[in-house]
PDB file of C-alpha atoms in Angstrom:
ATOM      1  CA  UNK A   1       6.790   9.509   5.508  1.00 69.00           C
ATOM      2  CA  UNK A   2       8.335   7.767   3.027  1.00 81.00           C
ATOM      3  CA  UNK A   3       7.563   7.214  -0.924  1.00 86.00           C
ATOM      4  CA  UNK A   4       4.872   4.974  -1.918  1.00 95.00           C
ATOM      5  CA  UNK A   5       6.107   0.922  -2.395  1.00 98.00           C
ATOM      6  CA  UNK A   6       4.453  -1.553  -4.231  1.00 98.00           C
ATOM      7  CA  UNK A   7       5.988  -4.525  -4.774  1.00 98.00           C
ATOM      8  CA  UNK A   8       4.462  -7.543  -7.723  1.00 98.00           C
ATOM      9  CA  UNK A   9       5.251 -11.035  -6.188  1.00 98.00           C
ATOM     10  CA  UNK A  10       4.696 -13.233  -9.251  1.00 98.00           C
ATOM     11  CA  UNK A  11       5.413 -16.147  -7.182  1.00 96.00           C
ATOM     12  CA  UNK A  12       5.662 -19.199  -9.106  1.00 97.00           C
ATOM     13  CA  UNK A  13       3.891 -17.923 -12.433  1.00 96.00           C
ATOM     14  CA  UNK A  14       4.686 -17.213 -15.636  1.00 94.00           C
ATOM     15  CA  UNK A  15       6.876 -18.425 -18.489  1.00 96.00           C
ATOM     16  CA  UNK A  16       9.480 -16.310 -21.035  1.00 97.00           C
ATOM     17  CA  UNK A  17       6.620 -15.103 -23.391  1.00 97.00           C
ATOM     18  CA  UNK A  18       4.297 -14.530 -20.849  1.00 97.00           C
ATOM     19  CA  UNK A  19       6.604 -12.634 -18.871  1.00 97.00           C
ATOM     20  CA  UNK A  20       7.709 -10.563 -21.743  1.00 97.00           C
ATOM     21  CA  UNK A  21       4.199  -9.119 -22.514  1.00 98.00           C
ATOM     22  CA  UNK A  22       3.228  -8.344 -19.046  1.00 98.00           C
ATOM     23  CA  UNK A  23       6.201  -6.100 -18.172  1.00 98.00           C
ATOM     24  CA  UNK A  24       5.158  -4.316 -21.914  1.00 97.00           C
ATOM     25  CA  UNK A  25       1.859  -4.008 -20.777  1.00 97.00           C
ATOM     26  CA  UNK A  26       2.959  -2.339 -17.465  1.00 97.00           C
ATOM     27  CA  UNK A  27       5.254  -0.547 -18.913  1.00 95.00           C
ATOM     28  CA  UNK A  28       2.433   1.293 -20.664  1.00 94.00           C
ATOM     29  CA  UNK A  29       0.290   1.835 -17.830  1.00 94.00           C
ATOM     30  CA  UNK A  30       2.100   2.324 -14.446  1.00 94.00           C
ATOM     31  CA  UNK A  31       2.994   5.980 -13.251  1.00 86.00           C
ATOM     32  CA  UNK A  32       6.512   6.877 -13.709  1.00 77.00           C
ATOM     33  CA  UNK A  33       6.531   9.547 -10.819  1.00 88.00           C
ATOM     34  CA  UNK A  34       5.458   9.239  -7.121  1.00 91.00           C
ATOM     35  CA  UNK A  35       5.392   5.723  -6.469  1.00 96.00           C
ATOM     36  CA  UNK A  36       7.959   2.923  -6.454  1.00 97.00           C
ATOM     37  CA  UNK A  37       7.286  -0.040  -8.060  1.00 98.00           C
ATOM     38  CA  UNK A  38       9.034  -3.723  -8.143  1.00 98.00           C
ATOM     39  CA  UNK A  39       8.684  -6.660  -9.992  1.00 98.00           C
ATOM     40  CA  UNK A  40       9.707  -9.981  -8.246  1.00 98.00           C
ATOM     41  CA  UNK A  41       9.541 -12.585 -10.742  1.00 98.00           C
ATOM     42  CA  UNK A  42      10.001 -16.255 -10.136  1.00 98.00           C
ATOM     43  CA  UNK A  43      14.327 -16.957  -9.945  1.00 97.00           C
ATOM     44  CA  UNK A  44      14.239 -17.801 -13.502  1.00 97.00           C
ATOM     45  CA  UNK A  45      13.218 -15.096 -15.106  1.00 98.00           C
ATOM     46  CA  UNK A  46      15.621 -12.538 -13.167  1.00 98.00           C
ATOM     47  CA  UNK A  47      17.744 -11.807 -16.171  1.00 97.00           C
ATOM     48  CA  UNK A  48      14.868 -11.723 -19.061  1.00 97.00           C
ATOM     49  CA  UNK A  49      12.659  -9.332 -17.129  1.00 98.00           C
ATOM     50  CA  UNK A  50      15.600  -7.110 -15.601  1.00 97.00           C
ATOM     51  CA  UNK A  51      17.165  -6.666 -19.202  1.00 97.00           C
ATOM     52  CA  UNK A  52      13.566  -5.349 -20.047  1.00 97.00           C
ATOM     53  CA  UNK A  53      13.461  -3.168 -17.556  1.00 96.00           C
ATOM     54  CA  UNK A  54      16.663  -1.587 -18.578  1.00 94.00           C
ATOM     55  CA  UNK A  55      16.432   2.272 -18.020  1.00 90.00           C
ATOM     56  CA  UNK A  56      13.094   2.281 -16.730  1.00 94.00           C
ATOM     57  CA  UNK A  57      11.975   3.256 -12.469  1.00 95.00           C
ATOM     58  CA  UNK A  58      10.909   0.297 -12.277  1.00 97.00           C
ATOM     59  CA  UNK A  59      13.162  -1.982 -10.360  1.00 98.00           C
ATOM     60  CA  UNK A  60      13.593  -6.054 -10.116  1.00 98.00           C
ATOM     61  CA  UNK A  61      13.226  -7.977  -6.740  1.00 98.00           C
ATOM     62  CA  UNK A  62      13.655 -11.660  -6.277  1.00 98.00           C
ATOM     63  CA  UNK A  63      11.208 -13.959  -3.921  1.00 98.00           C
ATOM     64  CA  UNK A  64      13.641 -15.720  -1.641  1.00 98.00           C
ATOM     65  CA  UNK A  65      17.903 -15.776  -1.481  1.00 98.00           C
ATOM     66  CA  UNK A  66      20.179 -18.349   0.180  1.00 97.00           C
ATOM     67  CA  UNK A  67      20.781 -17.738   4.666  1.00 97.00           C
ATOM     68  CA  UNK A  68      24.117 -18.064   3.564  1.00 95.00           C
ATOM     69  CA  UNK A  69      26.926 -16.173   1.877  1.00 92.00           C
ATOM     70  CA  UNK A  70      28.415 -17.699  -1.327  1.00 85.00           C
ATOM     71  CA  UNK A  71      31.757 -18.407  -0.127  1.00 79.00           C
ATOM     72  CA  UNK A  72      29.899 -20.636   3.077  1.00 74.00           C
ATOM     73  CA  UNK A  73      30.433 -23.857   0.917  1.00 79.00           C
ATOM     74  CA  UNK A  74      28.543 -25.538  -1.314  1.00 86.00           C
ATOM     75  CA  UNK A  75      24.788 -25.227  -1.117  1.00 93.00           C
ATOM     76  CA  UNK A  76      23.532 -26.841  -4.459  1.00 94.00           C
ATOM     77  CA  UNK A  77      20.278 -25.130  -5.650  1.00 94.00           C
ATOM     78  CA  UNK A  78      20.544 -21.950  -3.853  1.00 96.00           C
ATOM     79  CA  UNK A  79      21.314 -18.029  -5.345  1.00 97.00           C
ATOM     80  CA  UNK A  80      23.237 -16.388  -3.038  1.00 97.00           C
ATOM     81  CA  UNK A  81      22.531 -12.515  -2.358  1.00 97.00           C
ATOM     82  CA  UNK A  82      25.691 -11.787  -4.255  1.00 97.00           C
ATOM     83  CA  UNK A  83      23.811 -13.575  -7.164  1.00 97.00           C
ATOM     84  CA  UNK A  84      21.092 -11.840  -7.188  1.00 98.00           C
ATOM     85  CA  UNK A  85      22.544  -8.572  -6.809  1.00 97.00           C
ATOM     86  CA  UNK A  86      24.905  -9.319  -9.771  1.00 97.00           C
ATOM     87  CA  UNK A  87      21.878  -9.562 -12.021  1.00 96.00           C
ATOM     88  CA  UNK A  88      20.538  -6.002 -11.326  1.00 96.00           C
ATOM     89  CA  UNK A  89      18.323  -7.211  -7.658  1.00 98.00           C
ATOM     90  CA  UNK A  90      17.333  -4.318  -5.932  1.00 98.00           C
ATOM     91  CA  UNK A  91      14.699  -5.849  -3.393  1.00 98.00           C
ATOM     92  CA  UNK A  92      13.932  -9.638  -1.813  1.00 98.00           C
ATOM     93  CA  UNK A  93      11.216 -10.796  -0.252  1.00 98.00           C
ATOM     94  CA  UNK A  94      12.461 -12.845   2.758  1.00 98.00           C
ATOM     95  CA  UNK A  95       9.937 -14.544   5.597  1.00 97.00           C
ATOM     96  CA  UNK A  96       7.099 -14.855   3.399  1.00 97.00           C
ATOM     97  CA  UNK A  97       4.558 -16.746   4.994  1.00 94.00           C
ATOM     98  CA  UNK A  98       4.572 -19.323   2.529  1.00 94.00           C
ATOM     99  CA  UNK A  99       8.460 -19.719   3.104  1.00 96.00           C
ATOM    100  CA  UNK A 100       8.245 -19.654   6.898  1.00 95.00           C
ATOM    101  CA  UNK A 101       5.119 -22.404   6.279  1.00 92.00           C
ATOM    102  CA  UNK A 102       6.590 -25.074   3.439  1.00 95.00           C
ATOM    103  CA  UNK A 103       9.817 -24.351   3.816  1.00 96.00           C
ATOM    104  CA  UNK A 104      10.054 -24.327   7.463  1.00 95.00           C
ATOM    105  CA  UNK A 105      12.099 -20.585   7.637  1.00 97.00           C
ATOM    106  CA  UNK A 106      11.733 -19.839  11.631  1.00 97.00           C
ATOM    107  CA  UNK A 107      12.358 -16.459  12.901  1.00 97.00           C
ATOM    108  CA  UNK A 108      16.151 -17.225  12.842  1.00 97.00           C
ATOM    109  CA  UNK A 109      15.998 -18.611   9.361  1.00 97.00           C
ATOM    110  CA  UNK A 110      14.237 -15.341   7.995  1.00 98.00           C
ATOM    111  CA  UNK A 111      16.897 -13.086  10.521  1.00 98.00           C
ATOM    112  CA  UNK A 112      19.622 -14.417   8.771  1.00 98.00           C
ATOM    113  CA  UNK A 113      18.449 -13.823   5.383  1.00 98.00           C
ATOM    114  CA  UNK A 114      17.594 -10.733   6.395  1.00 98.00           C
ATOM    115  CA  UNK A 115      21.612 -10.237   7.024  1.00 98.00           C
ATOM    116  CA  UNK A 116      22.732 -11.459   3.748  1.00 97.00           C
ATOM    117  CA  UNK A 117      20.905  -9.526   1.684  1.00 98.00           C
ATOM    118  CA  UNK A 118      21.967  -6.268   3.383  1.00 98.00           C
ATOM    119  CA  UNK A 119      25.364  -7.230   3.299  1.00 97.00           C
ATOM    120  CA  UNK A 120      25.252  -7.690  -0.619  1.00 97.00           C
ATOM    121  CA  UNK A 121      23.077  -4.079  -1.082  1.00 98.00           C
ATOM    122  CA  UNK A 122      20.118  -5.714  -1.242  1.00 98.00           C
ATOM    123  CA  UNK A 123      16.702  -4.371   0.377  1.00 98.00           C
ATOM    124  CA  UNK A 124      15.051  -6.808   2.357  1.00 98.00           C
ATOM    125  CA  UNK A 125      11.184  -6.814   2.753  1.00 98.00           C
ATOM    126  CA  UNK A 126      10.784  -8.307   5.735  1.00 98.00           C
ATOM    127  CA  UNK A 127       7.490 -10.284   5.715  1.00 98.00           C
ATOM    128  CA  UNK A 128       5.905 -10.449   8.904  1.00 98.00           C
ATOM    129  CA  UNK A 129       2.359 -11.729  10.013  1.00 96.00           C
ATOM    130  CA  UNK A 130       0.127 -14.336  12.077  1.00 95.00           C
ATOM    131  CA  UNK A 131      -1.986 -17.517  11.397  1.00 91.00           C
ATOM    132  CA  UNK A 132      -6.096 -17.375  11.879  1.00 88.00           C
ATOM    133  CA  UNK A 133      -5.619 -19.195  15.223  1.00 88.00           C
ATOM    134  CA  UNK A 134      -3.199 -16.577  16.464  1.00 92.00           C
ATOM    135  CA  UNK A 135      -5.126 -13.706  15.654  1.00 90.00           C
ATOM    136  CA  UNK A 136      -8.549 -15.491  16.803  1.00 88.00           C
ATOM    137  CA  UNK A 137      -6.261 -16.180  20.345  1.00 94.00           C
ATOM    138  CA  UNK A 138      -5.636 -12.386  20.565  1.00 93.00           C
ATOM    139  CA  UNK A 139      -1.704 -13.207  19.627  1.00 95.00           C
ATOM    140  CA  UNK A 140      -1.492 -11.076  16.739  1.00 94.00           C
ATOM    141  CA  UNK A 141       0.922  -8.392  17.906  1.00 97.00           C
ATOM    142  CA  UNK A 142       2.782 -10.769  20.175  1.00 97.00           C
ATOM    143  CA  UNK A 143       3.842 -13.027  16.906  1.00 97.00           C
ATOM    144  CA  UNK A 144       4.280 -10.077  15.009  1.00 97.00           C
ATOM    145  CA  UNK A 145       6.717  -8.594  17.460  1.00 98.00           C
ATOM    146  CA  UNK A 146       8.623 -11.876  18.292  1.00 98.00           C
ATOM    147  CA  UNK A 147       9.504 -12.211  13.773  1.00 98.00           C
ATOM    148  CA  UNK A 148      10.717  -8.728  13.894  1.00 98.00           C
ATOM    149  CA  UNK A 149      12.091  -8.563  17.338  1.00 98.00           C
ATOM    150  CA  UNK A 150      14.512 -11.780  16.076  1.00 98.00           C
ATOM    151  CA  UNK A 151      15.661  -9.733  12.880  1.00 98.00           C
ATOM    152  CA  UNK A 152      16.640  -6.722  15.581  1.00 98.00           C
ATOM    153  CA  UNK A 153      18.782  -9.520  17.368  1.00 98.00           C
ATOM    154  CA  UNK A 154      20.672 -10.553  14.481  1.00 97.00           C
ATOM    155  CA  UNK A 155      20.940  -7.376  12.603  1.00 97.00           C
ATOM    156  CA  UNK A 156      20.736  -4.933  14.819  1.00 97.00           C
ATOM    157  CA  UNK A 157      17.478  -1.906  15.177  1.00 98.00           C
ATOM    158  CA  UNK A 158      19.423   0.197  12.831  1.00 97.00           C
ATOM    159  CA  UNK A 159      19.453  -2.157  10.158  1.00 98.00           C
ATOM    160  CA  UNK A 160      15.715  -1.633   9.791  1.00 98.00           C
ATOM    161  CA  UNK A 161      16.852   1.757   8.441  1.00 98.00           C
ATOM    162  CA  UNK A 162      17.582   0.207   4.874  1.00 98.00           C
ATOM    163  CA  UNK A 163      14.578  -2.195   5.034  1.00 98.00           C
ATOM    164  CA  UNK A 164      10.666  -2.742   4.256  1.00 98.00           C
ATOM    165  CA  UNK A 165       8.520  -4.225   6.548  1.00 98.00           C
ATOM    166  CA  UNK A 166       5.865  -6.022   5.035  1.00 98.00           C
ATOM    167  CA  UNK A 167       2.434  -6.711   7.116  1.00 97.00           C
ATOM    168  CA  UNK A 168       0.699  -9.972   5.823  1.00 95.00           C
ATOM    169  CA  UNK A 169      -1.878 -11.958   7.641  1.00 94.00           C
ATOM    170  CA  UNK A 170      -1.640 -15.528   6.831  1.00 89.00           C
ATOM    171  CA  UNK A 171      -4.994 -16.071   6.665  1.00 83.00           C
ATOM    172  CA  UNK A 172      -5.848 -13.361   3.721  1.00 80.00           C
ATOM    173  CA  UNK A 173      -3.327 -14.788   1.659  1.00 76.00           C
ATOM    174  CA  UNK A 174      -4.357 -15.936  -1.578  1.00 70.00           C
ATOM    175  CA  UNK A 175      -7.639 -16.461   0.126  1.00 73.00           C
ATOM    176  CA  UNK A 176      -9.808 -13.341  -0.961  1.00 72.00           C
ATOM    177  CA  UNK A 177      -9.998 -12.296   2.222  1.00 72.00           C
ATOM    178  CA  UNK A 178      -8.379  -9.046   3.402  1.00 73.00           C
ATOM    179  CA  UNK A 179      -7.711  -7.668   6.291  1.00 83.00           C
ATOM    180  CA  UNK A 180     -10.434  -4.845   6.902  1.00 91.00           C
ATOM    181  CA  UNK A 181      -8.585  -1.197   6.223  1.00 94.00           C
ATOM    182  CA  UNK A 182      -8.723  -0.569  10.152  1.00 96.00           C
ATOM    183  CA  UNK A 183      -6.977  -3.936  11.273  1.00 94.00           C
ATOM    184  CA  UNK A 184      -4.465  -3.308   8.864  1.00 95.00           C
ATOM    185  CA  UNK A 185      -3.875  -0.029  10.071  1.00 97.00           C
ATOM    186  CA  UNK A 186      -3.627  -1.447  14.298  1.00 97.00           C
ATOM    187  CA  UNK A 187      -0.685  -3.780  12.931  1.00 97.00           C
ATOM    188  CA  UNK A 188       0.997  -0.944  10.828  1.00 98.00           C
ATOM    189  CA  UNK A 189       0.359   1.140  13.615  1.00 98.00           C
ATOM    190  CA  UNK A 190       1.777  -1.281  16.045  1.00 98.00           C
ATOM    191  CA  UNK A 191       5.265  -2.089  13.844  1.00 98.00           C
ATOM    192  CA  UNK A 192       5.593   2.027  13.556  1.00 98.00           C
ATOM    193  CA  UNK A 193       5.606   2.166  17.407  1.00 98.00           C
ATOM    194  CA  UNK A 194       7.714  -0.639  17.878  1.00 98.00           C
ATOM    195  CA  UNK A 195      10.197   1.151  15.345  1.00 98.00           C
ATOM    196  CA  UNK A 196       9.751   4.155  17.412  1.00 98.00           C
ATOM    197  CA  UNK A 197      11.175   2.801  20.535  1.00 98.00           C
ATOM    198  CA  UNK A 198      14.376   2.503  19.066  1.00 97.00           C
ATOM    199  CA  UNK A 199      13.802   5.812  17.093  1.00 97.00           C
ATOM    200  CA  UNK A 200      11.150   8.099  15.957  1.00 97.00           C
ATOM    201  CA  UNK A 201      13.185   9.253  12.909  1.00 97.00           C
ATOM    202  CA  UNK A 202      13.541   5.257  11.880  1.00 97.00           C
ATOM    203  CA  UNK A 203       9.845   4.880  12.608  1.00 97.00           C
ATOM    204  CA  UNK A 204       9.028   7.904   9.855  1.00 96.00           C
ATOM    205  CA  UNK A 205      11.496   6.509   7.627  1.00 96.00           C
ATOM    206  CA  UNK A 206      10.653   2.640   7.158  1.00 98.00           C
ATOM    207  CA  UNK A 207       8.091   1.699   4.621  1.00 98.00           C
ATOM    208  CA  UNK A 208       5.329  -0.614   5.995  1.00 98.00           C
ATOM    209  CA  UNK A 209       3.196  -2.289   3.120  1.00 98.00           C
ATOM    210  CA  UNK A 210       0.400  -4.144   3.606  1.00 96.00           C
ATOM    211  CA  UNK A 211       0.167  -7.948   1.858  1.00 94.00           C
ATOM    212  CA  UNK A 212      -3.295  -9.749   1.284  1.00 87.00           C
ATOM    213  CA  UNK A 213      -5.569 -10.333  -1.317  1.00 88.00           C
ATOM    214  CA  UNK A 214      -4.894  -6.359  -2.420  1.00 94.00           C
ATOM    215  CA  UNK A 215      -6.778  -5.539  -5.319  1.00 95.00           C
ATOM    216  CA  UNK A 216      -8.009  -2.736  -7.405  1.00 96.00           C
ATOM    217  CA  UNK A 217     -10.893  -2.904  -5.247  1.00 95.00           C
ATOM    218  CA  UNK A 218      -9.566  -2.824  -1.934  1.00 95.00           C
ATOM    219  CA  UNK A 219      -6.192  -0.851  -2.387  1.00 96.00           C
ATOM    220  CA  UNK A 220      -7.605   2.953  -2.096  1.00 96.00           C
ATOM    221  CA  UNK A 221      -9.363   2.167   1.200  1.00 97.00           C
ATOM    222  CA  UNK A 222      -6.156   0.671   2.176  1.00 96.00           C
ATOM    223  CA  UNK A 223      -3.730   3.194   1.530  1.00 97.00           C
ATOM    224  CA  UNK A 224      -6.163   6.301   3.031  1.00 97.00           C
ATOM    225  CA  UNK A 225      -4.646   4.537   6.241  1.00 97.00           C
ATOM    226  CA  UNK A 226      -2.324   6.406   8.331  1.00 96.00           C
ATOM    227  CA  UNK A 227       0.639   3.742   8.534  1.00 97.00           C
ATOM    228  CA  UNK A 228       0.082   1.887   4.993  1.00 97.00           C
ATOM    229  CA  UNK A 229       2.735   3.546   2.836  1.00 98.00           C
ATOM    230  CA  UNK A 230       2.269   0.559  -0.218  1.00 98.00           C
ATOM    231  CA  UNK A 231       1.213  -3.021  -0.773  1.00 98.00           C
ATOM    232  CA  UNK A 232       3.169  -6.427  -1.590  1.00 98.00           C
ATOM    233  CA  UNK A 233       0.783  -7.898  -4.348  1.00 97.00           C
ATOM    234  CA  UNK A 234       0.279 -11.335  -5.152  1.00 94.00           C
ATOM    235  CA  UNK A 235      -2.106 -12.535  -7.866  1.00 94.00           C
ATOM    236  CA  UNK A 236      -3.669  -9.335  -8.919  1.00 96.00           C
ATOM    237  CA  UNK A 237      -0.082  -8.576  -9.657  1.00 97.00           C
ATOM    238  CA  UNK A 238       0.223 -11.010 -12.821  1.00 97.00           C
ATOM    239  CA  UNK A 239      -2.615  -8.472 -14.317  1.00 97.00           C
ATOM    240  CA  UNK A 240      -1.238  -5.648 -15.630  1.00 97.00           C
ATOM    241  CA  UNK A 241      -4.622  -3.400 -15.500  1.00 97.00           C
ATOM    242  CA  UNK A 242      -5.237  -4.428 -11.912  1.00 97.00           C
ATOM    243  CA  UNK A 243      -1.566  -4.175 -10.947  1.00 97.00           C
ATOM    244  CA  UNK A 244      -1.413  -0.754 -12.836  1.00 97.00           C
ATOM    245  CA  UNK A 245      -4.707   0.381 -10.930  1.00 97.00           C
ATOM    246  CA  UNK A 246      -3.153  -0.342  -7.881  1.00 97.00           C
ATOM    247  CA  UNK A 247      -0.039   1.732  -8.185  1.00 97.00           C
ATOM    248  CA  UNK A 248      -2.432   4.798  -9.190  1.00 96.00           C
ATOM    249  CA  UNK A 249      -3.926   4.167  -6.119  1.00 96.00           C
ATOM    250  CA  UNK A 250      -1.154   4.698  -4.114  1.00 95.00           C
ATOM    251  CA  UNK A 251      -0.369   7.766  -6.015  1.00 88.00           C
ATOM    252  CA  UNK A 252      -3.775   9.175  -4.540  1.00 75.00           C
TER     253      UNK A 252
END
């Protein structure tokens, strides 16, 4: 199975100072050994909180990234991969729900992100996961399967190989709600055998993290499940003893 991910989405938070003090606070507290850990600040603050994390495991991902390469044209307030991977980007988050929903990135939106940041080195976390209606219609793993299945068109199944998937139900998103340990675990469970119809070795191999409301509370339960190898983290992120908590748990 692979290592333990868990990945701080900061989303549109923070400002230089503020910034500053919570990477030294994590820095204090998370585990240097046994589980990954990545910091996605807001596009901003890329360059402040990477040059902090200079010579430490802990690595810098960025929320979103332009569909498009850099020499397309001219695409005025976008970062292209190559951007981001010039300023020390290891990971990006692309289909998050609230991208696909404001932003209006459909499954062929979110594939071809998915494309450009591979091509510039860049790990994509593919964010995949349903609205309340869908899941309450019993459409779950049929949306589920239709955002990745449109990322295996584009990119191909082996392409998954240097990926995260990232399970996130739309309706536990920044809504205290989470997904109960077992439901999580039937998605996971569910993306692991879709991986494993291609291949059982790329099954084994990608990380699936779960995304929704995890908290220092929640997270233990969460990660005793069979398929959870990690958690994208949203608001209890931006506090470093909850975030810090969390990664122990994962350790566990």
């Amino acid at each position: 199975m692979p290592q333990s991910l868990v990945i701080g989405n900061w989303k549109m938070h923070g400002s230089r100072a503020a910034n500053q003090a919570l990477v030294a606070a994590l820095q204090q507290c998370l585990p240097v050994n046994g589980v990954q850990v990545v910091l996605c600040p807001p596009m901003l603050h890329i360059a402040d909180v990477a040059a902090q994390l200079e010579d430490s495991p802990v690595l810098v991902g960025a929320q979103n990234l332009c569909a498009e390469a850099q020499q397309a044209g001219a695409y005025t307030g976008e970062v292209s991969a190559a951007q981001l991977a010039d300023y020390g980007v290891r990971y990006v988050l692309v289909g998050h729900s609230e991208r696909r929903a404001l932003y209006h990135d459909n499954d062929d939106r979110v594939a071809q992100k998915f494309l450009q940041a591979q091509q510039a080195g860049l790990v994509p976390v593919l964010c995949v996961g349903e609205q309340l209606a869908e899941r309450e219609a019993g459409q779950a793993l049929a949306v589920i399967t239709a955002q990745l299945q449109a990322v295996a068109d584009k990119a191909g199944m082996a392409a998954f190989a240097a990926a995260v998937i990232a399970y996130e139900p739309v309706w536990a998103i920044g809504t205290g709600q989470t997904a109960s340990p077992e439901q999580a675990q039937a998605v996971h469970a569910h993306i692991r055998q879709w991986l494993a119809a291609d291949s059982a070795a790329l099954a084994q191999q990608v990380p699936l993290l779960y995304g929704g409301s995890v908290n220092a509370g929640n997270a233990a339960s969460l990660f005793l499940m069979a398929d959870i190898d990690g958690a994208l983290v949203g608001g209890a992120s931006l506090k470093a003893d909850e975030f810090c908590a969390i990664c122990n748990a994962a350790l566990e």
